Amino acid sequence: MIIAPSLLAANYTRLANDVARHRASGAEWLHLDIMDGHFVPNISFGPHLVKALRPLTRVFFDAHLMCSQPEILLPMFAEAGVDQITIHLELGDQVTPLLWKIRSLGCQVGLAVNPPTSIALAQPYLEQIDLLLVMTVNPGFGGQSFIYECLPKVQQAAAWRRERGLDYRIQVDGGINFQTAAECARAGADVFVSGTTLFGQRNLKAAVARMRKAVNSVGSRPSPVAAPARQG
Ligand code: DX5
Ligand code: ZN
């Protein structure tokens, strides 16, 4: 189980301080929400800022690109030192070349699915990705409420992973608090992005530990069904 606090909910007047809090929190990943003002109706920050933060921590940088034209940004994020780049399934024909480009830049590859988009459209890509991000809010803003209708998508992603013997991670993002994190874990998620619920707490380390406990207590991914023993 991986806890990924989202920098979107950090204090932007004290970013270095919040990266230090993150470093001391025990969270494995730092989630970086990149918004372009076109794919989503908001703008966050870009590769220049990510590059400035990179020397402050060795933690895994998980970049989530909510951008209409990621191809122009991918080399810059790779150069800034991100470990994984997630692009959106809604980009249609662009998806295959983008996944290849991310891989060729030496980064892990993620694919995100928005709430209105059918999870079935992700099926052709499952063998090419390290992570499937099931969005649990419509992206663009932190602090929104978890959309429960997205939970069956997590279950479907976990079922495909089991049935096809694949090992992509299943990430959930949006409205993740201690309770919804546990419900997503039960459905099969193993990476939990949380902005408001984690960075909003004075004691980030305690909040990360509490979320970890919540997701571990429901058990992780269902183990693959053991093959029946051969008779005779
Ligand atoms: C939504 C972003 C999320 C966001 C989550 O557009 O992709 O990563 O930061 O924020 P909370 O946890 O506040 O819903
Ligand atoms: Zn995100």
Short mmCIF file of C-alpha atoms and ligand atoms in Angstrom, two decimals:
data_model
loop_
_atom_site.label_atom_id
_atom_site.label_comp_id
_atom_site.label_asym_id
_atom_site.label_seq_id
_atom_site.Cartn_x
_atom_site.Cartn_y
_atom_site.Cartn_z
CA MET A 1 0.00 0.00 0.00
CA ILE A 2 1.34 3.39 -1.01
CA ILE A 3 0.27 6.72 0.44
CA ALA A 4 0.71 9.66 -1.94
CA PRO A 5 -0.05 13.07 -0.44
CA SER A 6 -0.86 15.60 -3.16
CA LEU A 7 1.24 18.74 -3.19
CA LEU A 8 -1.80 20.59 -4.56
CA ALA A 9 -3.05 20.95 -0.98
CA ALA A 10 0.28 22.15 0.43
CA ASN A 11 0.93 25.67 1.66
CA TYR A 12 2.32 27.44 -1.42
CA THR A 13 3.99 30.14 0.64
CA ARG A 14 6.04 27.44 2.40
CA LEU A 15 6.52 24.71 -0.20
CA ALA A 16 10.02 23.70 0.88
CA ASN A 17 8.73 23.35 4.43
CA ASP A 18 5.86 21.16 3.25
CA VAL A 19 8.21 18.97 1.22
CA ALA A 20 10.26 18.55 4.41
CA ARG A 21 7.09 17.61 6.31
CA HIS A 22 6.32 15.11 3.58
CA ARG A 23 9.84 13.70 3.77
CA ALA A 24 9.45 13.09 7.48
CA SER A 25 5.94 11.66 7.15
CA GLY A 26 6.77 8.17 5.92
CA ALA A 27 4.64 8.59 2.76
CA GLU A 28 6.23 6.72 -0.14
CA TRP A 29 5.16 9.02 -2.99
CA LEU A 30 4.60 12.73 -3.55
CA HIS A 31 1.72 13.27 -5.99
CA LEU A 32 2.19 16.25 -8.32
CA ASP A 33 -1.02 17.54 -9.93
CA ILE A 34 -0.21 19.34 -13.16
CA MET A 35 -3.15 21.36 -14.57
CA ASP A 36 -2.96 23.27 -17.83
CA GLY A 37 -6.08 25.47 -17.75
CA HIS A 38 -7.42 23.63 -20.81
CA PHE A 39 -7.88 19.93 -20.05
CA VAL A 40 -9.14 21.08 -16.66
CA PRO A 41 -10.44 24.53 -15.70
CA ASN A 42 -7.52 25.35 -13.42
CA ILE A 43 -3.76 25.89 -13.51
CA SER A 44 -1.37 24.51 -10.90
CA PHE A 45 2.40 24.43 -11.46
CA GLY A 46 4.90 23.19 -14.00
CA PRO A 47 8.23 21.45 -14.51
CA HIS A 48 10.26 24.39 -13.29
CA LEU A 49 8.79 24.16 -9.82
CA VAL A 50 9.11 20.37 -9.76
CA LYS A 51 12.79 20.69 -10.68
CA ALA A 52 13.32 23.17 -7.85
CA LEU A 53 11.78 20.75 -5.34
CA ARG A 54 13.61 17.65 -6.59
CA PRO A 55 16.82 18.17 -4.56
CA LEU A 56 14.81 18.52 -1.34
CA THR A 57 13.74 14.87 -1.12
CA ARG A 58 14.49 11.46 -2.57
CA VAL A 59 10.87 10.35 -2.43
CA PHE A 60 9.11 9.00 -5.56
CA PHE A 61 7.70 11.88 -7.65
CA ASP A 62 4.34 10.85 -9.13
CA ALA A 63 3.31 13.40 -11.79
CA HIS A 64 -0.37 13.44 -12.83
CA LEU A 65 -0.72 15.44 -16.03
CA MET A 66 -4.19 16.89 -16.51
CA CYS A 67 -3.10 18.46 -19.77
CA SER A 68 -4.41 18.50 -23.34
CA GLN A 69 -0.97 18.36 -24.96
CA PRO A 70 1.28 16.40 -22.65
CA GLU A 71 3.76 15.63 -25.46
CA ILE A 72 5.23 19.11 -25.21
CA LEU A 73 5.73 18.71 -21.45
CA LEU A 74 6.94 15.13 -21.06
CA PRO A 75 10.66 15.77 -21.71
CA MET A 76 10.62 18.69 -19.28
CA PHE A 77 9.04 16.66 -16.49
CA ALA A 78 11.45 13.79 -17.08
CA GLU A 79 14.33 16.22 -16.96
CA ALA A 80 12.90 17.72 -13.76
CA GLY A 81 13.34 14.31 -12.14
CA VAL A 82 9.87 12.81 -11.87
CA ASP A 83 9.74 9.03 -11.47
CA GLN A 84 6.36 8.39 -13.05
CA ILE A 85 4.10 10.29 -15.43
CA THR A 86 0.37 9.65 -15.71
CA ILE A 87 -1.60 10.90 -18.71
CA HIS A 88 -5.34 10.76 -19.33
CA LEU A 89 -7.26 8.14 -21.29
CA GLU A 90 -9.55 10.92 -22.55
CA LEU A 91 -6.75 12.00 -24.93
CA GLY A 92 -7.88 9.23 -27.27
CA ASP A 93 -5.54 8.66 -30.21
CA GLN A 94 -2.70 10.38 -28.40
CA VAL A 95 -2.58 7.75 -25.65
CA THR A 96 -0.45 5.06 -27.31
CA PRO A 97 2.35 7.38 -28.48
CA LEU A 98 2.31 9.18 -25.14
CA LEU A 99 2.72 5.93 -23.18
CA TRP A 100 5.67 5.00 -25.40
CA LYS A 101 7.19 8.45 -25.02
CA ILE A 102 6.97 8.32 -21.22
CA ARG A 103 8.64 4.90 -21.21
CA SER A 104 11.37 6.08 -23.58
CA LEU A 105 12.15 8.94 -21.22
CA GLY A 106 12.91 6.40 -18.49
CA CYS A 107 9.82 7.07 -16.38
CA GLN A 108 7.15 4.71 -15.11
CA VAL A 109 3.90 4.93 -17.05
CA GLY A 110 0.46 5.80 -15.70
CA LEU A 111 -2.97 6.07 -17.31
CA ALA A 112 -5.85 8.00 -15.70
CA VAL A 113 -9.61 7.56 -16.20
CA ASN A 114 -12.05 10.35 -15.40
CA PRO A 115 -15.38 9.60 -13.68
CA PRO A 116 -17.55 9.88 -16.83
CA THR A 117 -15.19 7.73 -18.93
CA SER A 118 -15.82 4.01 -19.23
CA ILE A 119 -13.10 1.91 -17.62
CA ALA A 120 -13.49 -0.54 -20.51
CA LEU A 121 -11.63 1.95 -22.72
CA ALA A 122 -8.51 1.34 -20.61
CA GLN A 123 -8.43 -2.36 -21.41
CA PRO A 124 -6.22 -2.19 -24.53
CA TYR A 125 -3.47 -0.44 -22.55
CA LEU A 126 -3.26 -2.61 -19.44
CA GLU A 127 -0.14 -4.46 -20.52
CA GLN A 128 1.73 -1.23 -21.21
CA ILE A 129 1.21 0.56 -17.93
CA ASP A 130 2.65 0.54 -14.43
CA LEU A 131 -0.34 2.30 -12.92
CA LEU A 132 -4.03 2.76 -13.61
CA LEU A 133 -5.44 5.88 -11.96
CA VAL A 134 -9.17 5.71 -11.27
CA MET A 135 -10.23 9.32 -10.70
CA THR A 136 -12.78 9.54 -7.90
CA VAL A 137 -13.64 13.21 -8.55
CA ASN A 138 -13.76 15.23 -11.75
CA PRO A 139 -10.22 16.63 -11.86
CA GLY A 140 -9.35 20.28 -11.53
CA PHE A 141 -9.75 21.10 -7.87
CA GLY A 142 -8.81 19.70 -4.51
CA GLY A 143 -11.32 19.38 -1.70
CA GLN A 144 -14.17 17.77 -3.67
CA SER A 145 -16.37 14.92 -2.47
CA PHE A 146 -15.60 11.32 -3.39
CA ILE A 147 -17.83 9.97 -6.18
CA TYR A 148 -18.99 6.54 -5.00
CA GLU A 149 -20.05 5.50 -8.50
CA CYS A 150 -16.33 5.15 -9.33
CA LEU A 151 -15.77 2.28 -6.88
CA PRO A 152 -16.92 -0.48 -9.29
CA LYS A 153 -14.20 0.72 -11.68
CA VAL A 154 -11.61 -0.05 -9.02
CA GLN A 155 -13.11 -3.51 -8.62
CA GLN A 156 -13.06 -4.03 -12.38
CA ALA A 157 -9.41 -2.90 -12.61
CA ALA A 158 -8.50 -5.32 -9.82
CA ALA A 159 -10.40 -8.16 -11.50
CA TRP A 160 -8.58 -7.62 -14.83
CA ARG A 161 -5.26 -7.50 -13.02
CA ARG A 162 -5.98 -10.82 -11.35
CA GLU A 163 -7.44 -12.54 -14.37
CA ARG A 164 -4.71 -11.43 -16.75
CA GLY A 165 -1.82 -11.91 -14.31
CA LEU A 166 -0.76 -8.26 -14.63
CA ASP A 167 0.88 -6.15 -11.98
CA TYR A 168 -0.11 -2.54 -12.59
CA ARG A 169 -0.88 -0.55 -9.48
CA ILE A 170 -4.40 0.79 -8.97
CA GLN A 171 -4.43 4.39 -7.77
CA VAL A 172 -7.38 6.41 -6.53
CA ASP A 173 -7.39 10.20 -6.47
CA GLY A 174 -9.97 12.72 -5.32
CA GLY A 175 -11.97 12.95 -2.11
CA ILE A 176 -9.79 10.35 -0.42
CA ASN A 177 -10.16 10.54 3.34
CA PHE A 178 -9.64 7.84 5.98
CA GLN A 179 -13.00 6.24 5.25
CA THR A 180 -13.05 6.43 1.45
CA ALA A 181 -9.42 5.20 1.39
CA ALA A 182 -10.50 2.07 3.26
CA GLU A 183 -13.41 1.53 0.88
CA CYS A 184 -11.08 1.87 -2.12
CA ALA A 185 -8.63 -0.57 -0.52
CA ARG A 186 -11.44 -3.05 -0.10
CA ALA A 187 -12.26 -2.64 -3.80
CA GLY A 188 -8.65 -3.38 -4.76
CA ALA A 189 -6.78 -0.05 -4.83
CA ASP A 190 -3.21 0.08 -3.60
CA VAL A 191 -2.10 3.70 -4.13
CA PHE A 192 -3.99 6.42 -2.29
CA VAL A 193 -3.67 10.06 -3.34
CA SER A 194 -4.90 12.52 -0.79
CA GLY A 195 -4.51 16.28 -0.69
CA THR A 196 -6.86 18.03 1.72
CA THR A 197 -7.13 15.17 4.21
CA LEU A 198 -3.35 14.82 4.58
CA PHE A 199 -1.68 18.19 3.96
CA GLY A 200 -4.53 19.89 5.79
CA GLN A 201 -3.46 18.23 9.06
CA ARG A 202 -0.99 19.87 11.37
CA ASN A 203 0.66 16.48 11.96
CA LEU A 204 1.19 15.04 8.50
CA LYS A 205 3.10 12.04 9.82
CA ALA A 206 0.22 11.03 12.08
CA ALA A 207 -2.28 11.52 9.25
CA VAL A 208 -0.22 9.34 6.88
CA ALA A 209 0.04 6.65 9.57
CA ARG A 210 -3.71 6.80 10.14
CA MET A 211 -4.46 6.44 6.43
CA ARG A 212 -2.01 3.55 6.18
CA LYS A 213 -3.71 1.83 9.08
CA ALA A 214 -7.12 2.40 7.49
CA VAL A 215 -6.12 0.83 4.18
CA ASN A 216 -4.11 -2.02 5.70
CA SER A 217 -6.88 -3.01 8.04
CA VAL A 218 -9.15 -4.06 5.18
CA GLY A 219 -6.50 -6.23 3.52
CA SER A 220 -4.79 -5.51 0.25
CA ARG A 221 -5.35 -6.92 -3.20
CA PRO A 222 -7.18 -10.22 -3.29
CA SER A 223 -4.64 -12.94 -3.83
CA PRO A 224 -4.78 -14.72 -7.19
CA VAL A 225 -6.94 -17.78 -7.16
CA ALA A 226 -4.70 -20.78 -6.67
CA ALA A 227 -4.71 -23.28 -9.51
CA PRO A 228 -6.48 -26.50 -8.55
CA ALA A 229 -4.12 -29.33 -7.68
CA ARG A 230 -3.61 -31.81 -10.51
CA GLN A 231 -5.20 -35.18 -9.91
CA GLY A 232 -3.31 -38.38 -10.65
C1 DX5 B 1 -7.88 16.52 -8.56
C2 DX5 B 1 -6.44 16.12 -8.33
C3 DX5 B 1 -6.22 15.49 -7.02
C4 DX5 B 1 -6.44 16.40 -5.86
C5 DX5 B 1 -6.99 15.59 -4.73
O1 DX5 B 1 -7.94 17.35 -9.64
O2 DX5 B 1 -6.02 15.22 -9.33
O3 DX5 B 1 -4.95 14.88 -6.93
O4 DX5 B 1 -5.27 17.04 -5.45
O5 DX5 B 1 -7.32 16.45 -3.72
P1 DX5 B 1 -8.26 16.05 -2.52
O6 DX5 B 1 -7.59 14.93 -1.79
O7 DX5 B 1 -8.34 17.31 -1.74
O8 DX5 B 1 -9.56 15.62 -3.12
ZN ZN B 2 -4.01 13.90 -9.07
#
